């Protein structure tokens, strides 16, 4: 097949115009095209009064060689994007591999292991997604938090209750496998070619179930509400796992994909001597605008055009105090959601359904923080830093899981808010108007104030007076990294543990975490061959 880039059509054109433009570029008839596939679609709205769609397409023709002579611009052979399975290693596993955590990293690690015949055992502390939805609804409606199953923990991980963005700045061919497996599990095929694909939390719930069913169909086992309490390590080698029930699991190889909020597990790993270091991350607020304001800022007179949908943005700013400020996990037509995983702590995040049809847009507005800000050089100091902010936010909101909130106009004027205005906050448990400067260290407050004004110059309306800031956004990424060897992907201190995904500090988003899960599974597969058939039935050694 041939790959053809820079095919441009107007927003007013029908989709059939893409194929016609390809035929025109190649000086052939549309009927000469034997196969036609869109590889990428993006929107070009840079010129005022004009919006175009830009396509990259793959086509199959009867005689393709004559189009590769250099005569035709932006025409090349289509690259082979087929995922290549890793070669199976020669060392024999004593027990089937274990995957700890069933977010994107764990899910894709388990899927590849299952596809390659390893029949993995998956342990997930949270609930299966249908039960998880019930627990989350109880929190969002009545403030009843389940610390083991919530927006952070459970089938699909934190990404299941987000915008479901499938973009990644990681240039890795494994990303194509990630998207293809999503489509196989029920995601719309458009995610394969949209420049900014997303699925939304409503579709993700079924997708993660279907991936789980595929793992089980291939011989894997997935156990929910199953948390690892202790890691049995001897002479720098993992030997087994002890669950909170007392059950012991024999395991010499375990992919650790626990997510960025498994604070108790981080503490246990540290106590067991697993090497880790504090790393930079970011904290801030959720900022909420009417979606129509964002649409107008991005698309001008085309804001209501049916082909465009809800507009999004991604903004960055460098504050005068040296802090980077940026928007994170922008949710067009979405909701600000309660995302705590510990009692007495308040955490916010953003979520959209596939339609992105809610009234407001929201995004994290975050400020960089560094290990030197944490007040300690302890590897877990970033967690203590997060907890302090989350406890303050809980108290500032009235200690009822109401969230502290402030109008952007009041925040810029350095005065507390006493009521909300034209923008209705979407946070379901309600907000308490307050002064968010009481929540943050001064360097964060200063950077946020400066960034709001600066970003308004990039996106008109960003600093609108009635926009709502809701605190606190503290779980944008892991505050630590579990150190691993670059070649084996195993912990530098403990063989048999493969730190993976966001929680281990090696990813940032659904696709990049899934890619990292694949990398860890590939490393395991490349060294070890599956266990004998009789050893698949159980890893259990004893109960205590």
Coordinates of C-alpha atoms in Angstrom, one line a residue:
X1 CA 0.0 0.0 0.0
X2 CA 1.0 3.6 -0.4
X3 CA 0.9 6.3 2.3
X4 CA -0.2 9.7 1.1
X5 CA 0.1 12.8 3.4
X6 CA -1.2 16.3 3.4
X7 CA -4.6 15.7 1.9
X8 CA -6.7 18.8 2.7
X9 CA -10.4 19.2 2.6
X10 CA -12.6 22.1 3.8
X11 CA -14.9 21.7 6.8
X12 CA -17.7 22.2 4.2
X13 CA -16.7 19.1 2.1
X14 CA -18.2 15.7 2.4
X15 CA -15.9 12.8 3.5
X16 CA -16.0 11.5 -0.1
X17 CA -13.8 14.5 -1.0
X18 CA -10.8 12.8 0.7
X19 CA -10.8 9.9 -1.8
X20 CA -11.3 12.3 -4.7
X21 CA -8.4 14.4 -3.6
X22 CA -6.2 11.3 -3.4
X23 CA -7.2 10.4 -7.0
X24 CA -6.6 13.9 -8.2
X25 CA -3.1 13.9 -6.6
X26 CA -2.2 10.6 -8.2
X27 CA -3.9 11.5 -11.5
X28 CA -6.1 8.4 -11.4
X29 CA -9.8 7.7 -11.2
X30 CA -11.4 7.1 -7.7
X31 CA -12.5 3.7 -9.0
X32 CA -8.8 2.8 -9.5
X33 CA -8.3 2.8 -5.7
X34 CA -8.6 -0.9 -4.6
X35 CA -8.5 -0.2 -0.9
X36 CA -8.6 3.1 1.0
X37 CA -8.0 3.7 4.8
X38 CA -7.6 6.8 6.8
X39 CA -4.5 6.7 8.9
X40 CA -4.7 10.1 10.5
X41 CA -7.1 13.0 10.7
X42 CA -6.3 16.4 12.2
X43 CA -8.0 19.8 12.3
X44 CA -6.2 23.0 11.0
X45 CA -7.9 26.0 12.5
X46 CA -5.0 28.4 12.4
X47 CA -6.4 30.7 9.7
X48 CA -9.2 33.0 10.8
X49 CA -12.4 32.3 8.7
X50 CA -11.2 28.9 7.6
X51 CA -11.1 25.4 9.0
X52 CA -9.7 22.4 7.1
X53 CA -9.2 18.7 7.9
X54 CA -5.8 17.3 7.1
X55 CA -5.6 13.6 6.3
X56 CA -2.9 10.9 5.9
X57 CA -4.3 7.9 4.0
X58 CA -3.2 4.5 2.9
X59 CA -4.3 3.3 -0.5
X60 CA -3.9 0.1 -2.5
X61 CA -3.4 0.4 -6.2
X62 CA -2.9 -2.1 -9.0
X63 CA 0.6 -0.8 -9.9
X64 CA 2.1 1.1 -7.0
X65 CA 5.7 1.2 -8.1
X66 CA 5.1 4.0 -10.7
X67 CA 4.0 6.3 -7.9
X68 CA 7.3 5.9 -6.0
X69 CA 9.6 7.4 -8.6
X70 CA 9.7 10.8 -6.9
X71 CA 7.3 12.4 -9.3
X72 CA 4.5 12.4 -6.8
X73 CA 4.9 14.6 -3.7
X74 CA 4.0 13.3 -0.2
X75 CA 3.7 9.7 -1.5
X76 CA 5.7 6.8 0.1
X77 CA 5.3 3.1 0.9
X78 CA 3.0 2.5 3.8
X79 CA 5.1 1.4 6.8
X80 CA 4.4 -1.9 8.4
X81 CA 2.8 -1.2 11.8
X82 CA 2.0 -4.8 12.7
X83 CA 3.0 -5.6 16.2
X84 CA 5.7 -8.2 16.4
X85 CA 5.4 -10.7 19.3
X86 CA 8.6 -11.0 21.4
X87 CA 10.7 -14.2 21.1
X88 CA 10.1 -16.5 24.0
X89 CA 13.0 -17.0 26.4
X90 CA 14.7 -20.2 27.4
X91 CA 14.5 -20.1 31.2
X92 CA 11.6 -22.1 32.5
X93 CA 9.2 -20.3 34.9
X94 CA 8.5 -22.1 38.2
X95 CA 5.1 -20.5 38.6
X96 CA 2.9 -18.5 36.3
X97 CA 3.6 -14.8 36.3
X98 CA 1.6 -12.4 38.4
X99 CA 0.4 -9.0 37.4
X100 CA -0.4 -6.7 40.3
X101 CA -2.9 -4.0 39.3
X102 CA -5.4 -3.9 36.5
X103 CA -5.1 -0.4 35.2
X104 CA -3.7 0.2 31.6
X105 CA -0.2 -1.1 32.4
X106 CA -1.4 -4.2 34.2
X107 CA -4.2 -4.8 31.7
X108 CA -1.9 -4.8 28.6
X109 CA 0.9 -6.7 30.4
X110 CA -1.6 -9.4 31.3
X111 CA -3.2 -9.3 27.8
X112 CA 0.2 -9.9 26.0
X113 CA 1.2 -12.6 28.5
X114 CA -2.1 -14.3 27.9
X115 CA -1.8 -14.0 24.1
X116 CA 1.7 -15.6 24.4
X117 CA 0.5 -18.6 26.4
X118 CA 1.6 -17.5 29.9
X119 CA -1.8 -17.6 31.5
X120 CA -1.1 -14.8 34.0
X121 CA -2.6 -14.4 37.5
X122 CA -3.9 -10.8 37.9
X123 CA -4.5 -9.3 41.4
X124 CA -6.5 -6.1 41.6
X125 CA -7.3 -4.5 45.0
X126 CA -10.5 -2.8 43.7
X127 CA -13.7 -4.1 42.4
X128 CA -14.7 -5.3 38.9
X129 CA -16.0 -2.3 37.0
X130 CA -19.8 -2.9 37.4
X131 CA -19.4 -3.1 41.2
X132 CA -16.9 -0.3 41.1
X133 CA -19.4 2.0 39.5
X134 CA -21.8 1.3 42.4
X135 CA -19.1 2.2 44.9
X136 CA -18.2 5.4 43.1
X137 CA -21.8 6.4 42.7
X138 CA -22.2 6.0 46.5
X139 CA -19.3 8.4 47.0
X140 CA -20.4 10.9 44.4
X141 CA -24.0 11.0 45.6
X142 CA -23.8 10.4 49.4
X143 CA -20.1 10.9 50.2
X144 CA -19.6 7.3 51.3
X145 CA -16.0 6.5 50.3
X146 CA -14.8 2.9 49.7
X147 CA -11.0 3.2 50.3
X148 CA -10.4 0.0 48.3
X149 CA -12.6 0.7 45.3
X150 CA -13.0 4.2 44.0
X151 CA -11.8 6.5 41.2
X152 CA -8.2 5.5 41.8
X153 CA -8.6 1.7 42.4
X154 CA -10.5 -1.0 40.5
X155 CA -10.8 -2.5 37.1
X156 CA -9.4 -0.3 34.4
X157 CA -7.5 1.9 36.9
X158 CA -7.9 5.7 37.3
X159 CA -8.2 6.1 33.5
X160 CA -11.6 4.4 33.5
X161 CA -13.1 7.5 35.2
X162 CA -11.4 10.2 33.0
X163 CA -11.9 11.6 29.6
X164 CA -10.4 8.4 28.2
X165 CA -7.8 10.3 26.2
X166 CA -5.8 7.9 23.9
X167 CA -3.1 10.4 22.9
X168 CA 0.5 9.9 23.7
X169 CA 3.6 11.9 23.0
X170 CA 5.6 8.6 23.2
X171 CA 6.7 7.6 19.7
X172 CA 6.4 3.9 19.9
X173 CA 4.8 1.4 17.5
X174 CA 3.4 -0.4 20.5
X175 CA 0.9 2.4 20.7
X176 CA -0.8 1.0 17.5
X177 CA -1.3 -2.3 19.2
X178 CA -2.8 -0.5 22.2
X179 CA -5.4 1.2 20.1
X180 CA -6.1 -1.8 18.0
X181 CA -6.8 -3.9 21.1
X182 CA -9.1 -1.1 22.2
X183 CA -11.0 -1.4 18.9
X184 CA -11.1 -5.2 19.2
X185 CA -12.7 -4.7 22.7
X186 CA -15.4 -2.3 21.4
X187 CA -13.9 1.1 21.0
X188 CA -14.9 3.1 17.9
X189 CA -12.6 2.6 14.9
X190 CA -12.0 6.3 14.7
X191 CA -9.5 6.1 17.6
X192 CA -7.1 4.6 15.1
X193 CA -6.9 7.8 13.0
X194 CA -8.1 10.8 15.1
X195 CA -5.3 13.1 16.0
X196 CA -6.7 13.4 19.5
X197 CA -8.6 10.2 20.1
X198 CA -10.7 9.5 23.2
X199 CA -13.4 7.0 24.2
X200 CA -15.0 8.5 27.3
X201 CA -15.7 6.8 30.6
X202 CA -19.0 5.3 29.5
X203 CA -17.4 3.3 26.7
X204 CA -14.3 2.5 28.7
X205 CA -16.4 0.5 31.2
X206 CA -17.3 -2.1 28.6
X207 CA -13.9 -2.0 26.9
X208 CA -12.0 -3.0 30.1
X209 CA -14.5 -5.8 30.8
X210 CA -14.0 -7.2 27.3
X211 CA -10.2 -7.1 27.6
X212 CA -10.6 -8.9 30.9
X213 CA -12.8 -11.6 29.3
X214 CA -10.2 -12.0 26.6
X215 CA -7.4 -12.6 29.2
X216 CA -9.6 -15.2 30.9
X217 CA -10.5 -16.9 27.6
X218 CA -6.8 -17.3 26.9
X219 CA -6.3 -19.1 30.3
X220 CA -5.5 -16.1 32.5
X221 CA -7.1 -15.5 35.9
X222 CA -8.3 -12.1 37.2
X223 CA -9.0 -11.7 40.9
X224 CA -10.7 -8.6 42.2
X225 CA -10.8 -7.2 45.8
X226 CA -7.4 -8.9 46.2
X227 CA -4.7 -6.8 47.6
X228 CA -1.0 -7.6 48.1
X229 CA 0.1 -6.9 51.7
X230 CA 3.7 -8.1 51.8
X231 CA 6.4 -9.1 49.3
X232 CA 8.4 -12.1 50.2
X233 CA 12.0 -11.3 49.1
X234 CA 15.1 -13.4 49.7
X235 CA 18.6 -12.5 48.6
X236 CA 17.3 -9.8 46.3
X237 CA 14.9 -12.1 44.5
X238 CA 11.1 -12.1 44.7
X239 CA 9.8 -15.4 46.1
X240 CA 6.1 -14.7 46.7
X241 CA 3.3 -12.5 47.8
X242 CA 1.2 -12.3 50.9
X243 CA -2.3 -11.1 50.5
X244 CA -4.3 -9.1 53.0
X245 CA -6.3 -12.3 53.7
X246 CA -3.2 -14.1 54.8
X247 CA -3.1 -16.2 51.6
X248 CA 0.4 -16.7 50.2
X249 CA 1.1 -16.7 46.4
X250 CA 4.2 -18.3 45.0
X251 CA 5.7 -15.9 42.5
X252 CA 9.2 -15.3 41.3
X253 CA 8.1 -12.9 38.5
X254 CA 5.5 -10.1 39.1
X255 CA 4.7 -7.1 37.0
X256 CA 4.0 -4.3 39.5
X257 CA 1.4 -2.0 37.9
X258 CA -0.2 -0.6 41.1
X259 CA -1.0 3.0 39.9
X260 CA 0.1 6.3 41.4
X261 CA -2.2 6.2 44.5
X262 CA -1.3 2.8 46.1
X263 CA 0.4 4.6 49.0
X264 CA 0.2 1.7 51.4
X265 CA 1.9 -0.6 48.8
X266 CA 4.6 2.0 48.2
X267 CA 5.3 2.0 51.9
X268 CA 5.5 -1.8 52.0
X269 CA 7.8 -2.0 49.0
X270 CA 10.1 0.6 50.7
X271 CA 10.1 -1.4 53.9
X272 CA 11.0 -4.5 51.9
X273 CA 14.0 -2.8 50.5
X274 CA 12.8 -2.1 47.0
X275 CA 14.8 0.9 45.6
X276 CA 12.8 4.0 44.8
X277 CA 13.4 7.7 44.6
X278 CA 11.2 10.8 44.9
X279 CA 10.5 12.6 41.6
X280 CA 8.9 15.9 40.4
X281 CA 5.2 16.0 39.8
X282 CA 2.6 18.8 39.8
X283 CA -0.4 20.0 41.9
X284 CA -3.0 22.6 41.5
X285 CA -6.7 22.9 40.8
X286 CA -9.5 22.0 38.3
X287 CA -10.5 25.1 36.4
X288 CA -14.0 25.0 34.9
X289 CA -15.4 27.2 32.0
X290 CA -18.6 27.0 29.9
X291 CA -17.8 24.7 27.0
X292 CA -19.2 27.3 24.6
X293 CA -16.5 29.8 25.7
X294 CA -13.8 27.2 24.8
X295 CA -15.6 26.5 21.5
X296 CA -15.6 30.1 20.5
X297 CA -12.0 30.7 21.5
X298 CA -10.8 27.7 19.4
X299 CA -13.2 27.7 16.5
X300 CA -14.5 31.3 16.2
X301 CA -17.4 31.5 13.9
X302 CA -17.4 27.7 13.3
X303 CA -17.9 27.0 17.0
X304 CA -21.3 25.3 16.5
X305 CA -20.4 23.3 13.4
X306 CA -21.5 19.7 13.8
X307 CA -18.3 18.2 12.5
X308 CA -16.2 19.8 15.2
X309 CA -17.8 18.8 18.5
X310 CA -16.5 20.1 21.8
X311 CA -13.2 22.0 21.5
X312 CA -10.2 21.2 23.7
X313 CA -7.0 22.9 24.6
X314 CA -3.5 22.2 25.9
X315 CA -1.7 25.1 27.4
X316 CA 1.7 25.8 29.1
X317 CA 3.2 28.8 30.9
X318 CA 6.5 29.5 32.6
X319 CA 6.0 31.6 35.7
X320 CA 8.5 34.2 36.8
X321 CA 9.4 32.2 39.8
X322 CA 10.6 29.4 37.5
X323 CA 7.7 27.1 37.9
X324 CA 6.2 25.4 34.9
X325 CA 2.4 25.7 34.8
X326 CA 0.3 23.6 32.4
X327 CA -3.2 22.3 31.8
X328 CA -3.7 18.6 32.3
X329 CA -6.3 16.0 31.4
X330 CA -8.5 18.6 29.7
X331 CA -12.1 17.3 29.6
X332 CA -14.4 18.9 27.0
X333 CA -18.0 18.8 27.9
X334 CA -17.1 17.0 31.1
X335 CA -17.4 17.0 34.9
X336 CA -15.1 17.6 37.9
X337 CA -15.3 14.5 40.0
X338 CA -14.5 13.5 43.6
X339 CA -11.4 11.3 43.4
X340 CA -10.3 10.6 46.9
X341 CA -8.9 7.2 47.9
X342 CA -8.3 7.9 51.6
X343 CA -10.8 9.1 54.2
X344 CA -10.4 12.7 55.3
X345 CA -8.6 13.6 52.1
X346 CA -10.1 15.6 49.2
X347 CA -8.9 15.0 45.6
X348 CA -10.4 16.2 42.3
X349 CA -10.1 15.0 38.8
X350 CA -11.9 15.4 35.4
X351 CA -14.1 13.0 33.5
X352 CA -16.0 13.1 30.2
X353 CA -18.3 10.6 28.5
X354 CA -17.8 9.8 24.8
X355 CA -20.3 12.4 23.7
X356 CA -18.6 15.2 25.7
X357 CA -22.0 16.9 25.9
X358 CA -22.0 18.4 29.4
X359 CA -22.2 22.2 29.8
X360 CA -18.7 22.8 31.1
X361 CA -15.2 22.2 30.1
X362 CA -12.6 21.5 32.8
X363 CA -8.9 20.9 33.1
X364 CA -6.3 20.5 35.7
X365 CA -4.2 23.7 36.1
X366 CA -1.0 22.5 37.6
X367 CA 2.2 23.8 39.0
X368 CA 5.5 21.9 39.0
X369 CA 6.8 20.7 42.4
X370 CA 10.2 19.2 43.0
X371 CA 11.7 16.9 45.7
X372 CA 13.4 19.9 47.3
X373 CA 9.8 21.2 48.0
X374 CA 8.8 18.2 50.0
X375 CA 10.8 19.0 53.2
X376 CA 12.7 15.7 53.2
X377 CA 14.9 13.6 51.0
X378 CA 12.9 10.5 51.9
X379 CA 11.7 8.6 48.8
X380 CA 8.1 8.8 50.1
X381 CA 8.2 12.5 50.9
X382 CA 6.2 13.4 47.8
X383 CA 3.3 11.3 49.2
X384 CA 3.4 13.2 52.5
X385 CA 3.4 16.4 50.5
X386 CA 0.3 15.2 48.6
X387 CA -1.5 14.1 51.8
X388 CA -0.9 17.5 53.5
X389 CA -2.6 19.3 50.6
X390 CA -5.5 16.8 50.4
X391 CA -6.1 17.1 54.1
X392 CA -6.1 20.9 53.9
X393 CA -8.5 20.8 51.0
X394 CA -10.9 18.5 52.9
X395 CA -10.9 20.9 55.9
X396 CA -11.2 24.0 53.7
X397 CA -14.3 22.4 52.1
X398 CA -15.9 21.9 55.5
X399 CA -14.7 18.3 56.1
X400 CA -17.7 16.8 54.3
X401 CA -16.2 16.0 50.9
X402 CA -17.5 19.3 49.6
X403 CA -14.7 20.8 47.6
X404 CA -13.1 24.2 48.2
X405 CA -13.7 26.5 45.2
X406 CA -13.1 30.1 44.2
X407 CA -14.0 32.2 41.3
X408 CA -11.1 33.1 39.0
X409 CA -11.9 36.8 39.3
X410 CA -11.8 36.6 43.1
X411 CA -8.5 34.6 43.0
X412 CA -6.9 37.2 40.8
X413 CA -8.2 40.0 43.1
X414 CA -6.8 38.2 46.2
X415 CA -10.2 38.1 47.8
X416 CA -12.2 35.1 49.1
X417 CA -15.3 34.0 47.1
X418 CA -18.6 34.0 48.9
X419 CA -20.7 32.5 46.2
X420 CA -20.5 31.0 42.7
X421 CA -21.7 33.0 39.7
X422 CA -22.7 32.2 36.2
X423 CA -20.6 29.0 35.9
X424 CA -22.3 26.2 37.8
X425 CA -19.7 23.9 39.3
X426 CA -20.1 20.3 38.2
X427 CA -18.6 18.7 41.3
X428 CA -21.4 16.5 42.5
X429 CA -20.9 16.7 46.2
X430 CA -21.0 20.5 46.1
X431 CA -18.4 23.2 46.6
X432 CA -17.7 25.6 49.4
X433 CA -16.6 29.1 48.3
X434 CA -13.4 30.1 49.9
X435 CA -9.9 31.5 49.4
X436 CA -7.7 28.9 47.7
X437 CA -4.5 30.8 48.6
X438 CA -5.0 29.2 52.1
X439 CA -4.6 25.8 50.5
X440 CA -1.2 26.2 48.7
X441 CA 2.3 27.3 49.5
X442 CA 2.9 30.8 48.2
X443 CA 5.0 29.7 45.2
X444 CA 2.1 27.7 43.9
X445 CA -0.5 30.5 44.4
X446 CA 1.8 33.1 42.7
X447 CA 2.4 30.8 39.7
X448 CA -1.3 30.1 39.3
X449 CA -2.3 33.8 39.4
X450 CA 0.4 34.7 36.9
X451 CA -0.5 31.7 34.6
X452 CA -4.2 32.5 34.5
X453 CA -3.5 35.9 33.1
X454 CA -0.8 34.7 30.8
X455 CA -2.9 31.8 29.4
X456 CA -5.8 34.1 28.7
X457 CA -3.7 35.6 26.0
X458 CA -3.4 32.2 24.4
X459 CA -7.0 31.1 24.9
X460 CA -9.4 34.1 25.2
X461 CA -11.7 33.6 28.2
X462 CA -9.4 31.4 30.2
X463 CA -9.3 34.0 33.0
X464 CA -13.0 34.9 32.8
X465 CA -14.2 36.3 36.1
X466 CA -16.9 33.6 36.7
X467 CA -14.8 30.6 35.9
X468 CA -14.5 28.2 38.8
X469 CA -11.3 26.8 40.4
X470 CA -11.8 23.7 42.5
X471 CA -9.2 22.1 44.7
X472 CA -7.2 20.1 44.9
X473 CA -5.7 18.3 41.9
X474 CA -2.9 16.3 43.4
X475 CA -2.8 12.9 41.6
X476 CA -1.6 14.0 38.1
X477 CA 1.3 11.6 38.3
X478 CA 3.3 9.5 40.7
X479 CA 5.4 11.4 43.3
X480 CA 8.1 8.7 43.1
X481 CA 9.9 6.3 40.7
X482 CA 10.6 2.7 41.5
X483 CA 14.0 2.3 40.0
X484 CA 14.4 -0.4 37.3
X485 CA 17.1 -1.8 35.1
X486 CA 17.0 -0.4 31.5
X487 CA 17.5 -3.7 29.9
X488 CA 15.6 -6.3 32.1
X489 CA 12.9 -3.8 33.2
X490 CA 13.2 -5.4 36.7
X491 CA 13.8 -3.5 39.9
X492 CA 17.4 -2.6 40.4
X493 CA 17.3 -4.0 43.9
X494 CA 14.8 -6.9 43.6
X495 CA 14.9 -9.4 40.7
X496 CA 11.5 -10.6 39.6
X497 CA 9.7 -7.3 40.3
X498 CA 8.9 -5.3 37.1
X499 CA 7.9 -1.8 38.1
X500 CA 5.5 -0.6 35.4
X501 CA 3.2 2.3 34.3
X502 CA 2.2 5.5 36.0
X503 CA 2.6 4.3 39.6
X504 CA 6.2 3.3 39.0
X505 CA 6.9 6.6 37.5
X506 CA 7.4 5.4 33.9
X507 CA 4.3 6.7 32.1
X508 CA 1.7 9.5 32.0
X509 CA -1.6 8.6 30.5
X510 CA -3.6 5.6 29.3
X511 CA -1.6 4.8 26.2
X512 CA 1.8 5.4 27.6
X513 CA 1.0 3.3 30.6
X514 CA -0.3 0.5 28.4
X515 CA 2.9 0.7 26.3
X516 CA 5.0 0.4 29.4
X517 CA 3.0 -2.6 30.5
X518 CA 3.7 -4.2 27.1
X519 CA 7.4 -3.4 27.5
X520 CA 7.6 -5.2 30.9
X521 CA 5.7 -8.2 29.6
X522 CA 8.0 -8.4 26.6
X523 CA 11.0 -8.3 28.9
X524 CA 9.6 -11.2 31.0
X525 CA 8.7 -13.2 27.9
X526 CA 12.1 -12.6 26.4
X527 CA 13.8 -14.2 29.4
X528 CA 11.3 -16.9 30.5
X529 CA 9.2 -19.6 28.9
X530 CA 5.8 -20.6 30.3
X531 CA 5.4 -23.1 33.1
X532 CA 4.2 -26.6 32.6
X533 CA 0.4 -27.1 32.1
X534 CA 0.0 -28.7 35.6
X535 CA 1.4 -25.6 37.3
X536 CA -1.2 -23.2 36.0
X537 CA -4.0 -24.1 38.3
X538 CA -2.7 -22.3 41.4
X539 CA 0.2 -20.3 42.8
X540 CA -1.1 -20.8 46.3
X541 CA 1.4 -22.2 48.8
X542 CA -0.4 -21.7 52.1
X543 CA -2.8 -19.7 54.2
X544 CA -2.1 -18.1 57.5

